[in-house]
Amino acid sequence: MDSELETRVLRRISLRIVPFIMLLYFVAFIDRVNIGFASLTMNKDIGLTPTVYGFGAGIFFWGYFLFEVPSNIMLHKIGARIWIARVMITWGLVSAAMAFVQGATSFYVLRFLLGAAEAGFFPGIILYLSYWFPARQRAAVTALFMAAAPLSTVLGSPLSGALLEMDGLFGFKGWQWLFVLEAVPAVMLGFVVLGVLTDRPEQARWLADDERAWLVKTMKAENDGKAATASHSIWRGLADPRVLALSLVYFGTSAGLYTLGVWAPQIIKSFGLSALEVGFLNAVPPTVAVIAMVLWARHSDRTGERTWHVVIACAIAAIGLALAGMWTSLAAVIAALTLVNIGISSSKPPLWSMPTMFLSGSAAAAGIATINSIGNLGGFVGPAMIGWIKDQTGSFAGGLYFVATLLVLSAVLTLLLSRAQTAHAETDPHPAPAQSH
């Protein structure tokens, strides 16, 4: 009876929550990386060099870094419904304002403000999922949510390429149409959030009484079970060495992810293709990555293993980046970028299942946001270094090798963290759950 009830509850909350948050992340990711397509014509129009463009594209993450922890703490205190709505409306307005950049300074300012506006969305959703889904299901659910990122590239790339073809319509450049039209859904969905999201299981009137009671009891038991070993306070969440280690692991994966978002269109364009052709070809690697990501996360949940699922995925991404720097034919580069997409996407669900195994309450809000904010600085370093190296050498290769090295370091650090956790568990009378490895 309990098994049937569990299945029913998980199905209902999955159908209610997961498709909607996927849609939100889909829109968020398009607004975050559509700069990659805009750059195909915008850089020349407003005079941005590769160094300036790479720095400006990455400065988004300094806004993230500064505002993400307070944003996630606010979400934990006032609820996801109001806070996620606020995040979406403000980032949509700033994203639309990108259509009016005139040079390096306004480019830098608006990219920073976009990061500040969006700060808290991704870690907020990760925290929100921990309120609704037991730990053993969380990596698979997180994978479905995160599949929206590669899916946004699959569908958003051809769309962005087509919007660039609107160049000259009503006197606006194609890249200006791209920013404005792709920002509208964020603002609209911000208002929809107010009517769709429910802050906590206790408030879920859309569940039957027995379903709601089972979910509240299950999540409370899980949180109580962590009480002996979990960090709860904000400062414990910020200072936990495991949080800092996971931040550095995430740094490498973020460098890889935003290298793809910011530079992949230009890498493909270097073969002499049109913007529309770039759009369709750029959609190929993430199409494969979505499937690999979901299967990899399910395997991680089924086996209860996290470490090697992160390590192997990071290694695959690093190999793909190195090959993309070495190979010179279009087909080979697309194949290499496919490997990068698979590795980057597959590393994230098992990685994000780790922090909520040893953090709860305010510490989870602060810890998850810390991992994401520090880790996302990789989204600044990777694109910025590629732009600088491209200016110095005239080639993307050196920058791709640099980001590949960061991913190798992520894999090594994940192994070291796992060994440290194992050693701690052997000496701790109240060991953390084995799944946190």
Coordinates of C-alpha atoms in Angstrom, one line a residue:
M1 CA 0.0 0.0 0.0
D2 CA 2.8 2.4 0.9
S3 CA 4.6 1.5 -2.3
E4 CA 1.5 2.3 -4.4
L5 CA 1.0 5.6 -2.5
E6 CA 4.7 6.6 -3.0
T7 CA 4.5 5.9 -6.7
R8 CA 1.3 7.9 -7.0
V9 CA 2.6 10.9 -5.0
L10 CA 5.9 11.0 -6.9
R11 CA 4.1 10.8 -10.2
R12 CA 1.8 13.7 -9.3
I13 CA 4.4 16.0 -8.0
S14 CA 6.7 15.2 -10.9
L15 CA 4.0 16.1 -13.5
R16 CA 3.1 19.2 -11.6
I17 CA 6.5 20.6 -10.9
V18 CA 9.1 19.2 -13.3
P19 CA 7.7 20.2 -16.8
F20 CA 7.1 23.8 -15.5
I21 CA 10.6 24.3 -14.0
M22 CA 12.1 22.8 -17.1
L23 CA 10.2 25.5 -19.1
L24 CA 11.6 28.2 -16.8
Y25 CA 15.2 27.0 -17.1
F26 CA 14.7 26.6 -20.9
V27 CA 13.9 30.3 -21.1
A28 CA 16.6 31.3 -18.6
F29 CA 19.3 29.5 -20.4
I30 CA 18.3 31.0 -23.8
D31 CA 18.6 34.5 -22.3
R32 CA 21.9 33.6 -20.7
V33 CA 23.7 32.3 -23.8
N34 CA 21.9 33.9 -26.7
I35 CA 24.9 36.3 -26.6
G36 CA 26.7 33.6 -28.5
F37 CA 24.5 34.0 -31.5
A38 CA 24.1 37.8 -31.2
S39 CA 27.9 38.0 -31.3
L40 CA 27.9 36.7 -34.9
T41 CA 26.9 40.2 -36.1
M42 CA 26.7 42.4 -32.9
N43 CA 30.5 42.4 -32.3
K44 CA 31.2 44.0 -35.6
D45 CA 28.3 46.4 -35.3
I46 CA 29.5 47.9 -32.0
G47 CA 33.2 47.2 -32.3
L48 CA 33.8 44.4 -29.8
T49 CA 37.2 42.5 -30.0
P50 CA 37.3 38.8 -29.0
T51 CA 38.9 39.8 -25.7
V52 CA 36.2 42.4 -24.9
Y53 CA 33.5 40.1 -25.9
G54 CA 34.8 37.1 -23.9
F55 CA 35.2 39.3 -20.8
G56 CA 31.8 40.9 -21.2
A57 CA 30.1 37.6 -21.8
G58 CA 31.7 36.2 -18.7
I59 CA 31.1 39.2 -16.4
F60 CA 27.5 37.9 -16.1
F61 CA 28.9 35.5 -13.5
W62 CA 30.3 38.2 -11.3
G63 CA 26.7 39.5 -10.8
Y64 CA 25.8 35.9 -10.0
F65 CA 28.7 35.5 -7.6
L66 CA 27.8 38.6 -5.6
F67 CA 24.1 38.2 -5.3
E68 CA 23.4 34.4 -5.4
V69 CA 23.8 33.5 -1.8
P70 CA 21.6 36.3 -0.4
S71 CA 19.1 35.5 -3.2
N72 CA 18.8 31.9 -2.2
I73 CA 18.5 32.7 1.5
M74 CA 15.7 35.0 0.6
L75 CA 14.0 32.2 -1.4
H76 CA 14.2 29.9 1.6
K77 CA 12.7 32.6 3.9
I78 CA 9.9 34.0 1.8
G79 CA 9.2 31.1 -0.6
A80 CA 10.0 30.0 -4.1
R81 CA 6.7 31.3 -5.6
I82 CA 7.3 35.0 -5.0
W83 CA 11.0 34.9 -5.3
I84 CA 11.3 33.0 -8.6
A85 CA 8.7 35.3 -10.1
R86 CA 10.8 38.3 -9.1
V87 CA 13.9 36.7 -10.6
M88 CA 12.3 36.0 -13.9
I89 CA 10.6 39.4 -14.4
T90 CA 13.8 41.3 -13.6
W91 CA 16.1 39.2 -15.8
G92 CA 13.6 39.4 -18.7
L93 CA 13.7 43.2 -18.6
V94 CA 17.5 43.4 -18.4
S95 CA 17.8 40.8 -21.2
A96 CA 15.6 42.9 -23.4
A97 CA 17.7 46.0 -22.6
M98 CA 20.7 44.2 -24.2
A99 CA 19.2 45.2 -27.5
F100 CA 20.4 48.8 -26.8
V101 CA 24.1 48.2 -26.0
Q102 CA 26.3 50.7 -27.8
G103 CA 29.9 49.6 -27.0
A104 CA 32.1 47.8 -24.4
T105 CA 31.0 49.8 -21.4
S106 CA 27.2 49.3 -21.8
F107 CA 27.9 45.7 -22.8
Y108 CA 29.8 45.1 -19.5
V109 CA 27.2 46.9 -17.4
L110 CA 24.1 45.0 -18.8
R111 CA 25.8 41.6 -18.7
F112 CA 26.7 42.2 -15.0
L113 CA 23.1 43.3 -14.2
L114 CA 21.7 40.3 -16.0
G115 CA 23.8 38.0 -13.8
A116 CA 22.6 40.0 -10.7
A117 CA 19.0 39.7 -11.8
E118 CA 19.1 36.0 -12.5
A119 CA 21.2 35.2 -9.4
G120 CA 19.3 32.6 -7.3
F121 CA 17.2 31.0 -10.0
F122 CA 19.2 27.8 -10.6
P123 CA 20.3 27.1 -7.0
G124 CA 16.8 28.2 -5.9
I125 CA 15.2 25.4 -8.0
I126 CA 17.8 22.9 -6.8
L127 CA 16.8 23.8 -3.2
Y128 CA 13.1 23.8 -4.1
L129 CA 13.4 20.2 -5.5
S130 CA 14.9 19.2 -2.1
Y131 CA 11.7 20.2 -0.4
W132 CA 9.6 17.9 -2.7
F133 CA 11.6 14.9 -3.7
P134 CA 13.3 12.3 -1.5
A135 CA 17.1 12.1 -2.0
R136 CA 17.0 8.7 -3.8
Q137 CA 14.9 10.3 -6.6
R138 CA 16.6 13.6 -6.7
A139 CA 19.4 13.1 -9.2
A140 CA 16.9 11.8 -11.8
V141 CA 14.6 14.7 -11.2
T142 CA 17.5 17.1 -11.3
A143 CA 18.6 15.6 -14.6
L144 CA 15.1 16.2 -16.1
F145 CA 15.2 19.9 -14.9
M146 CA 18.8 20.4 -16.2
A147 CA 17.9 18.8 -19.6
A148 CA 16.3 22.1 -20.3
A149 CA 19.8 23.6 -20.8
P150 CA 20.9 21.5 -23.7
L151 CA 17.3 21.5 -25.0
S152 CA 17.4 25.3 -25.0
T153 CA 20.4 25.0 -27.3
V154 CA 18.7 22.4 -29.5
L155 CA 15.6 24.6 -30.1
G156 CA 17.1 28.0 -29.4
S157 CA 20.0 27.8 -31.8
P158 CA 17.8 27.5 -35.0
L159 CA 15.5 30.2 -33.5
S160 CA 18.4 32.5 -32.8
G161 CA 19.8 32.0 -36.2
A162 CA 16.5 32.8 -37.8
L163 CA 16.0 35.9 -35.7
L164 CA 19.4 37.2 -36.9
E165 CA 17.8 37.1 -40.4
M166 CA 15.4 39.8 -39.4
D167 CA 18.2 42.3 -39.8
G168 CA 16.9 45.7 -41.0
L169 CA 13.2 45.1 -40.1
F170 CA 11.8 48.4 -38.8
G171 CA 15.3 49.8 -38.7
F172 CA 16.6 47.3 -36.0
K173 CA 19.5 44.9 -36.3
G174 CA 18.9 41.2 -36.2
W175 CA 20.7 40.8 -32.9
Q176 CA 18.5 43.5 -31.4
W177 CA 15.3 41.5 -32.4
L178 CA 17.0 38.4 -30.9
F179 CA 17.4 40.0 -27.5
V180 CA 14.0 41.6 -27.3
L181 CA 11.9 38.7 -28.6
E182 CA 13.7 36.0 -26.6
A183 CA 13.3 38.1 -23.4
V184 CA 9.4 38.3 -23.6
P185 CA 8.7 34.8 -22.4
A186 CA 10.8 35.3 -19.2
V187 CA 8.6 38.3 -18.2
M188 CA 5.4 36.6 -19.0
L189 CA 6.3 33.4 -17.2
G190 CA 7.3 35.4 -14.1
F191 CA 3.6 36.2 -13.6
V192 CA 2.6 32.6 -14.4
V193 CA 4.9 31.4 -11.6
L194 CA 2.7 33.1 -9.0
G195 CA -0.2 30.8 -9.9
V196 CA 1.7 27.6 -10.5
L197 CA 4.4 27.1 -7.9
T198 CA 3.5 25.9 -4.4
D199 CA 6.1 26.8 -1.8
R200 CA 6.0 23.6 0.4
P201 CA 4.3 20.2 0.4
E202 CA 2.2 21.3 3.4
Q203 CA 0.5 23.8 1.2
A204 CA -0.1 21.5 -1.8
R205 CA -3.9 21.5 -2.0
W206 CA -3.6 19.8 -5.4
L207 CA -2.6 16.6 -3.6
A208 CA -5.1 14.3 -1.9
D209 CA -5.0 14.3 1.9
D210 CA -3.3 11.0 2.2
E211 CA -0.8 11.9 -0.5
R212 CA 0.1 15.2 1.1
A213 CA 0.4 13.5 4.5
W214 CA 2.8 10.8 3.1
L215 CA 5.0 13.4 1.4
V216 CA 5.2 15.7 4.5
K217 CA 6.0 12.7 6.7
T218 CA 8.6 11.3 4.3
M219 CA 10.5 14.6 3.8
K220 CA 10.4 15.3 7.6
A221 CA 11.8 11.9 8.3
E222 CA 14.6 12.4 5.8
N223 CA 15.5 15.8 7.3
D224 CA 15.4 14.4 10.8
G225 CA 17.6 11.6 9.7
K226 CA 20.3 14.1 8.7
A227 CA 20.0 16.0 12.0
A228 CA 22.9 14.3 13.7
T229 CA 25.4 15.0 10.9
A230 CA 23.9 17.7 8.7
S231 CA 24.9 21.3 8.8
H232 CA 21.9 23.5 9.3
S233 CA 23.1 27.1 10.0
I234 CA 23.9 29.6 7.2
W235 CA 27.5 29.9 8.3
R236 CA 28.0 26.2 8.5
G237 CA 26.7 25.9 5.0
L238 CA 29.1 28.6 3.8
A239 CA 32.2 27.3 5.6
D240 CA 31.8 23.5 5.1
P241 CA 35.0 22.3 3.3
R242 CA 32.9 20.0 1.2
V243 CA 30.9 23.0 -0.1
L244 CA 34.2 24.7 -1.1
A245 CA 35.5 21.5 -2.7
L246 CA 32.3 21.1 -4.7
S247 CA 32.5 24.8 -5.7
L248 CA 35.8 24.1 -7.3
V249 CA 34.6 21.0 -9.1
Y250 CA 31.6 23.0 -10.4
F251 CA 34.1 25.7 -11.5
G252 CA 35.5 23.5 -14.2
T253 CA 32.1 22.2 -15.4
S254 CA 30.8 25.8 -15.7
A255 CA 33.9 26.8 -17.7
G256 CA 33.1 24.0 -20.1
L257 CA 29.3 24.7 -20.3
Y258 CA 29.7 28.5 -21.0
T259 CA 32.6 27.9 -23.4
L260 CA 30.0 26.1 -25.5
G261 CA 27.3 28.7 -25.0
V262 CA 29.4 31.7 -25.7
W263 CA 31.9 30.4 -28.3
A264 CA 30.5 27.3 -30.0
P265 CA 28.5 29.4 -32.6
Q266 CA 31.7 31.4 -33.5
I267 CA 33.8 28.2 -33.7
I268 CA 31.2 26.7 -36.1
K269 CA 30.9 30.0 -38.0
S270 CA 34.6 30.0 -38.6
F271 CA 34.0 27.3 -41.3
G272 CA 32.2 29.9 -43.4
L273 CA 28.6 29.1 -42.7
S274 CA 25.6 31.4 -42.5
A275 CA 23.9 32.2 -39.2
L276 CA 21.0 29.9 -40.0
E277 CA 23.3 27.0 -40.8
V278 CA 25.2 27.7 -37.6
G279 CA 21.9 27.5 -35.7
F280 CA 21.0 24.1 -37.0
L281 CA 24.5 22.6 -36.6
N282 CA 24.9 24.0 -33.1
A283 CA 21.7 22.1 -32.1
V284 CA 23.2 18.7 -33.0
P285 CA 25.6 18.1 -30.0
P286 CA 23.0 19.0 -27.2
T287 CA 20.4 16.8 -28.8
V288 CA 22.7 13.8 -28.1
A289 CA 23.6 15.2 -24.7
V290 CA 20.0 15.3 -23.4
I291 CA 19.6 11.6 -23.9
A292 CA 23.0 10.7 -22.4
M293 CA 22.4 13.0 -19.4
V294 CA 19.1 11.4 -18.4
L295 CA 20.4 7.9 -18.8
W296 CA 23.6 8.7 -16.8
A297 CA 21.6 10.3 -14.0
R298 CA 19.2 7.3 -13.8
H299 CA 22.2 5.0 -13.6
S300 CA 23.7 7.1 -10.8
D301 CA 20.4 6.9 -8.8
R302 CA 20.1 3.2 -9.4
T303 CA 23.6 2.4 -8.2
G304 CA 23.7 5.1 -5.5
E305 CA 27.1 6.1 -6.9
R306 CA 28.1 9.7 -7.5
T307 CA 31.8 10.2 -7.6
W308 CA 32.7 8.2 -10.7
H309 CA 29.6 9.5 -12.5
V310 CA 31.1 13.0 -12.1
V311 CA 34.7 12.0 -12.8
I312 CA 34.0 10.0 -16.0
A313 CA 31.7 12.8 -17.4
C314 CA 34.3 15.5 -16.7
A315 CA 37.0 13.4 -18.4
I316 CA 34.8 12.9 -21.5
A317 CA 34.2 16.7 -21.7
A318 CA 37.9 17.4 -21.4
I319 CA 38.8 14.9 -24.2
G320 CA 36.1 16.5 -26.4
L321 CA 37.5 20.0 -25.8
A322 CA 41.1 18.9 -26.6
L323 CA 39.9 17.2 -29.8
A324 CA 37.9 20.3 -30.8
G325 CA 41.2 22.2 -30.6
M326 CA 43.1 19.7 -32.6
W327 CA 40.7 18.7 -35.4
T328 CA 40.2 20.9 -38.4
S329 CA 37.2 19.5 -40.4
L330 CA 33.7 20.7 -39.7
A331 CA 32.3 17.1 -39.1
A332 CA 35.2 16.3 -36.7
V333 CA 34.6 19.5 -34.7
I334 CA 30.9 18.8 -34.4
A335 CA 31.7 15.3 -33.2
A336 CA 34.2 16.8 -30.6
L337 CA 31.6 19.4 -29.4
T338 CA 29.1 16.5 -29.0
L339 CA 31.5 14.8 -26.6
V340 CA 31.9 18.0 -24.7
N341 CA 28.1 18.4 -24.5
I342 CA 27.6 14.9 -23.3
G343 CA 30.3 15.2 -20.6
I344 CA 29.3 18.6 -19.3
S345 CA 25.6 17.8 -19.2
S346 CA 26.1 14.3 -17.6
S347 CA 28.3 15.6 -14.8
K348 CA 25.8 17.9 -13.3
P349 CA 22.9 15.8 -11.9
P350 CA 25.1 13.5 -9.8
L351 CA 27.2 16.5 -8.7
W352 CA 24.1 18.4 -7.6
S353 CA 22.8 15.4 -5.6
M354 CA 25.8 15.7 -3.3
P355 CA 25.3 18.9 -1.2
T356 CA 21.7 18.2 0.0
M357 CA 23.0 14.9 1.5
F358 CA 25.0 16.7 4.1
L359 CA 23.2 20.1 4.3
S360 CA 19.7 21.0 5.2
G361 CA 17.6 24.1 6.1
S362 CA 19.3 27.4 5.8
A363 CA 22.7 25.7 5.4
A364 CA 21.4 24.0 2.2
A365 CA 20.2 27.3 0.8
A366 CA 23.5 29.0 1.5
G367 CA 25.6 26.0 0.6
I368 CA 23.9 25.3 -2.8
A369 CA 24.1 29.0 -3.7
T370 CA 27.8 29.1 -2.6
I371 CA 28.6 26.1 -4.9
N372 CA 26.8 27.7 -7.8
S373 CA 28.1 31.2 -7.3
I374 CA 31.8 30.3 -6.9
G375 CA 31.5 27.5 -9.4
N376 CA 29.9 29.7 -12.0
L377 CA 32.9 32.0 -12.0
G378 CA 34.2 29.3 -14.3
G379 CA 31.7 30.7 -16.7
F380 CA 33.7 33.9 -16.5
V381 CA 37.2 32.5 -16.7
G382 CA 36.6 30.0 -19.5
P383 CA 35.0 32.4 -22.1
A384 CA 37.3 35.3 -21.1
M385 CA 40.5 33.2 -21.5
I386 CA 39.3 31.8 -24.8
G387 CA 38.7 35.4 -26.1
W388 CA 42.1 36.6 -24.8
I389 CA 44.0 33.6 -26.3
K390 CA 42.1 34.0 -29.6
D391 CA 43.3 37.6 -29.8
Q392 CA 46.9 36.6 -29.0
T393 CA 47.1 33.6 -31.3
G394 CA 44.3 33.9 -33.8
S395 CA 43.1 30.4 -32.9
F396 CA 40.5 28.9 -30.6
A397 CA 42.8 25.9 -29.8
G398 CA 44.8 27.3 -26.9
G399 CA 41.7 28.4 -25.1
L400 CA 40.0 25.0 -25.6
Y401 CA 43.0 23.3 -24.1
F402 CA 42.9 25.6 -21.1
V403 CA 39.2 24.8 -20.4
A404 CA 40.0 21.0 -20.9
T405 CA 42.6 21.3 -18.1
L406 CA 40.1 22.9 -15.8
L407 CA 37.8 19.9 -16.3
V408 CA 40.6 17.4 -15.6
L409 CA 41.2 19.3 -12.3
S410 CA 37.5 18.9 -11.5
A411 CA 37.7 15.2 -12.0
V412 CA 40.8 14.9 -9.8
L413 CA 39.2 17.0 -7.1
T414 CA 36.0 14.9 -7.1
L415 CA 38.1 11.8 -6.4
L416 CA 40.0 13.5 -3.6
L417 CA 36.8 14.7 -2.0
S418 CA 35.4 11.2 -2.1
R419 CA 38.5 9.8 -0.4
A420 CA 38.3 12.5 2.2
Q421 CA 34.6 11.7 2.8
T422 CA 35.4 8.0 3.1
A423 CA 38.2 8.6 5.6
H424 CA 35.9 10.9 7.6
A425 CA 33.1 8.3 7.6
E426 CA 35.4 5.7 9.0
T427 CA 36.3 7.8 12.0
D428 CA 32.9 9.6 12.5
P429 CA 30.5 7.9 14.9
H430 CA 27.6 9.5 13.0
P431 CA 28.7 9.1 9.3
A432 CA 27.0 10.9 6.5
P433 CA 24.9 8.8 4.2
A434 CA 27.0 6.8 1.7
Q435 CA 25.1 8.4 -1.2
S436 CA 26.8 11.7 -0.6
H437 CA 29.9 10.2 -2.2

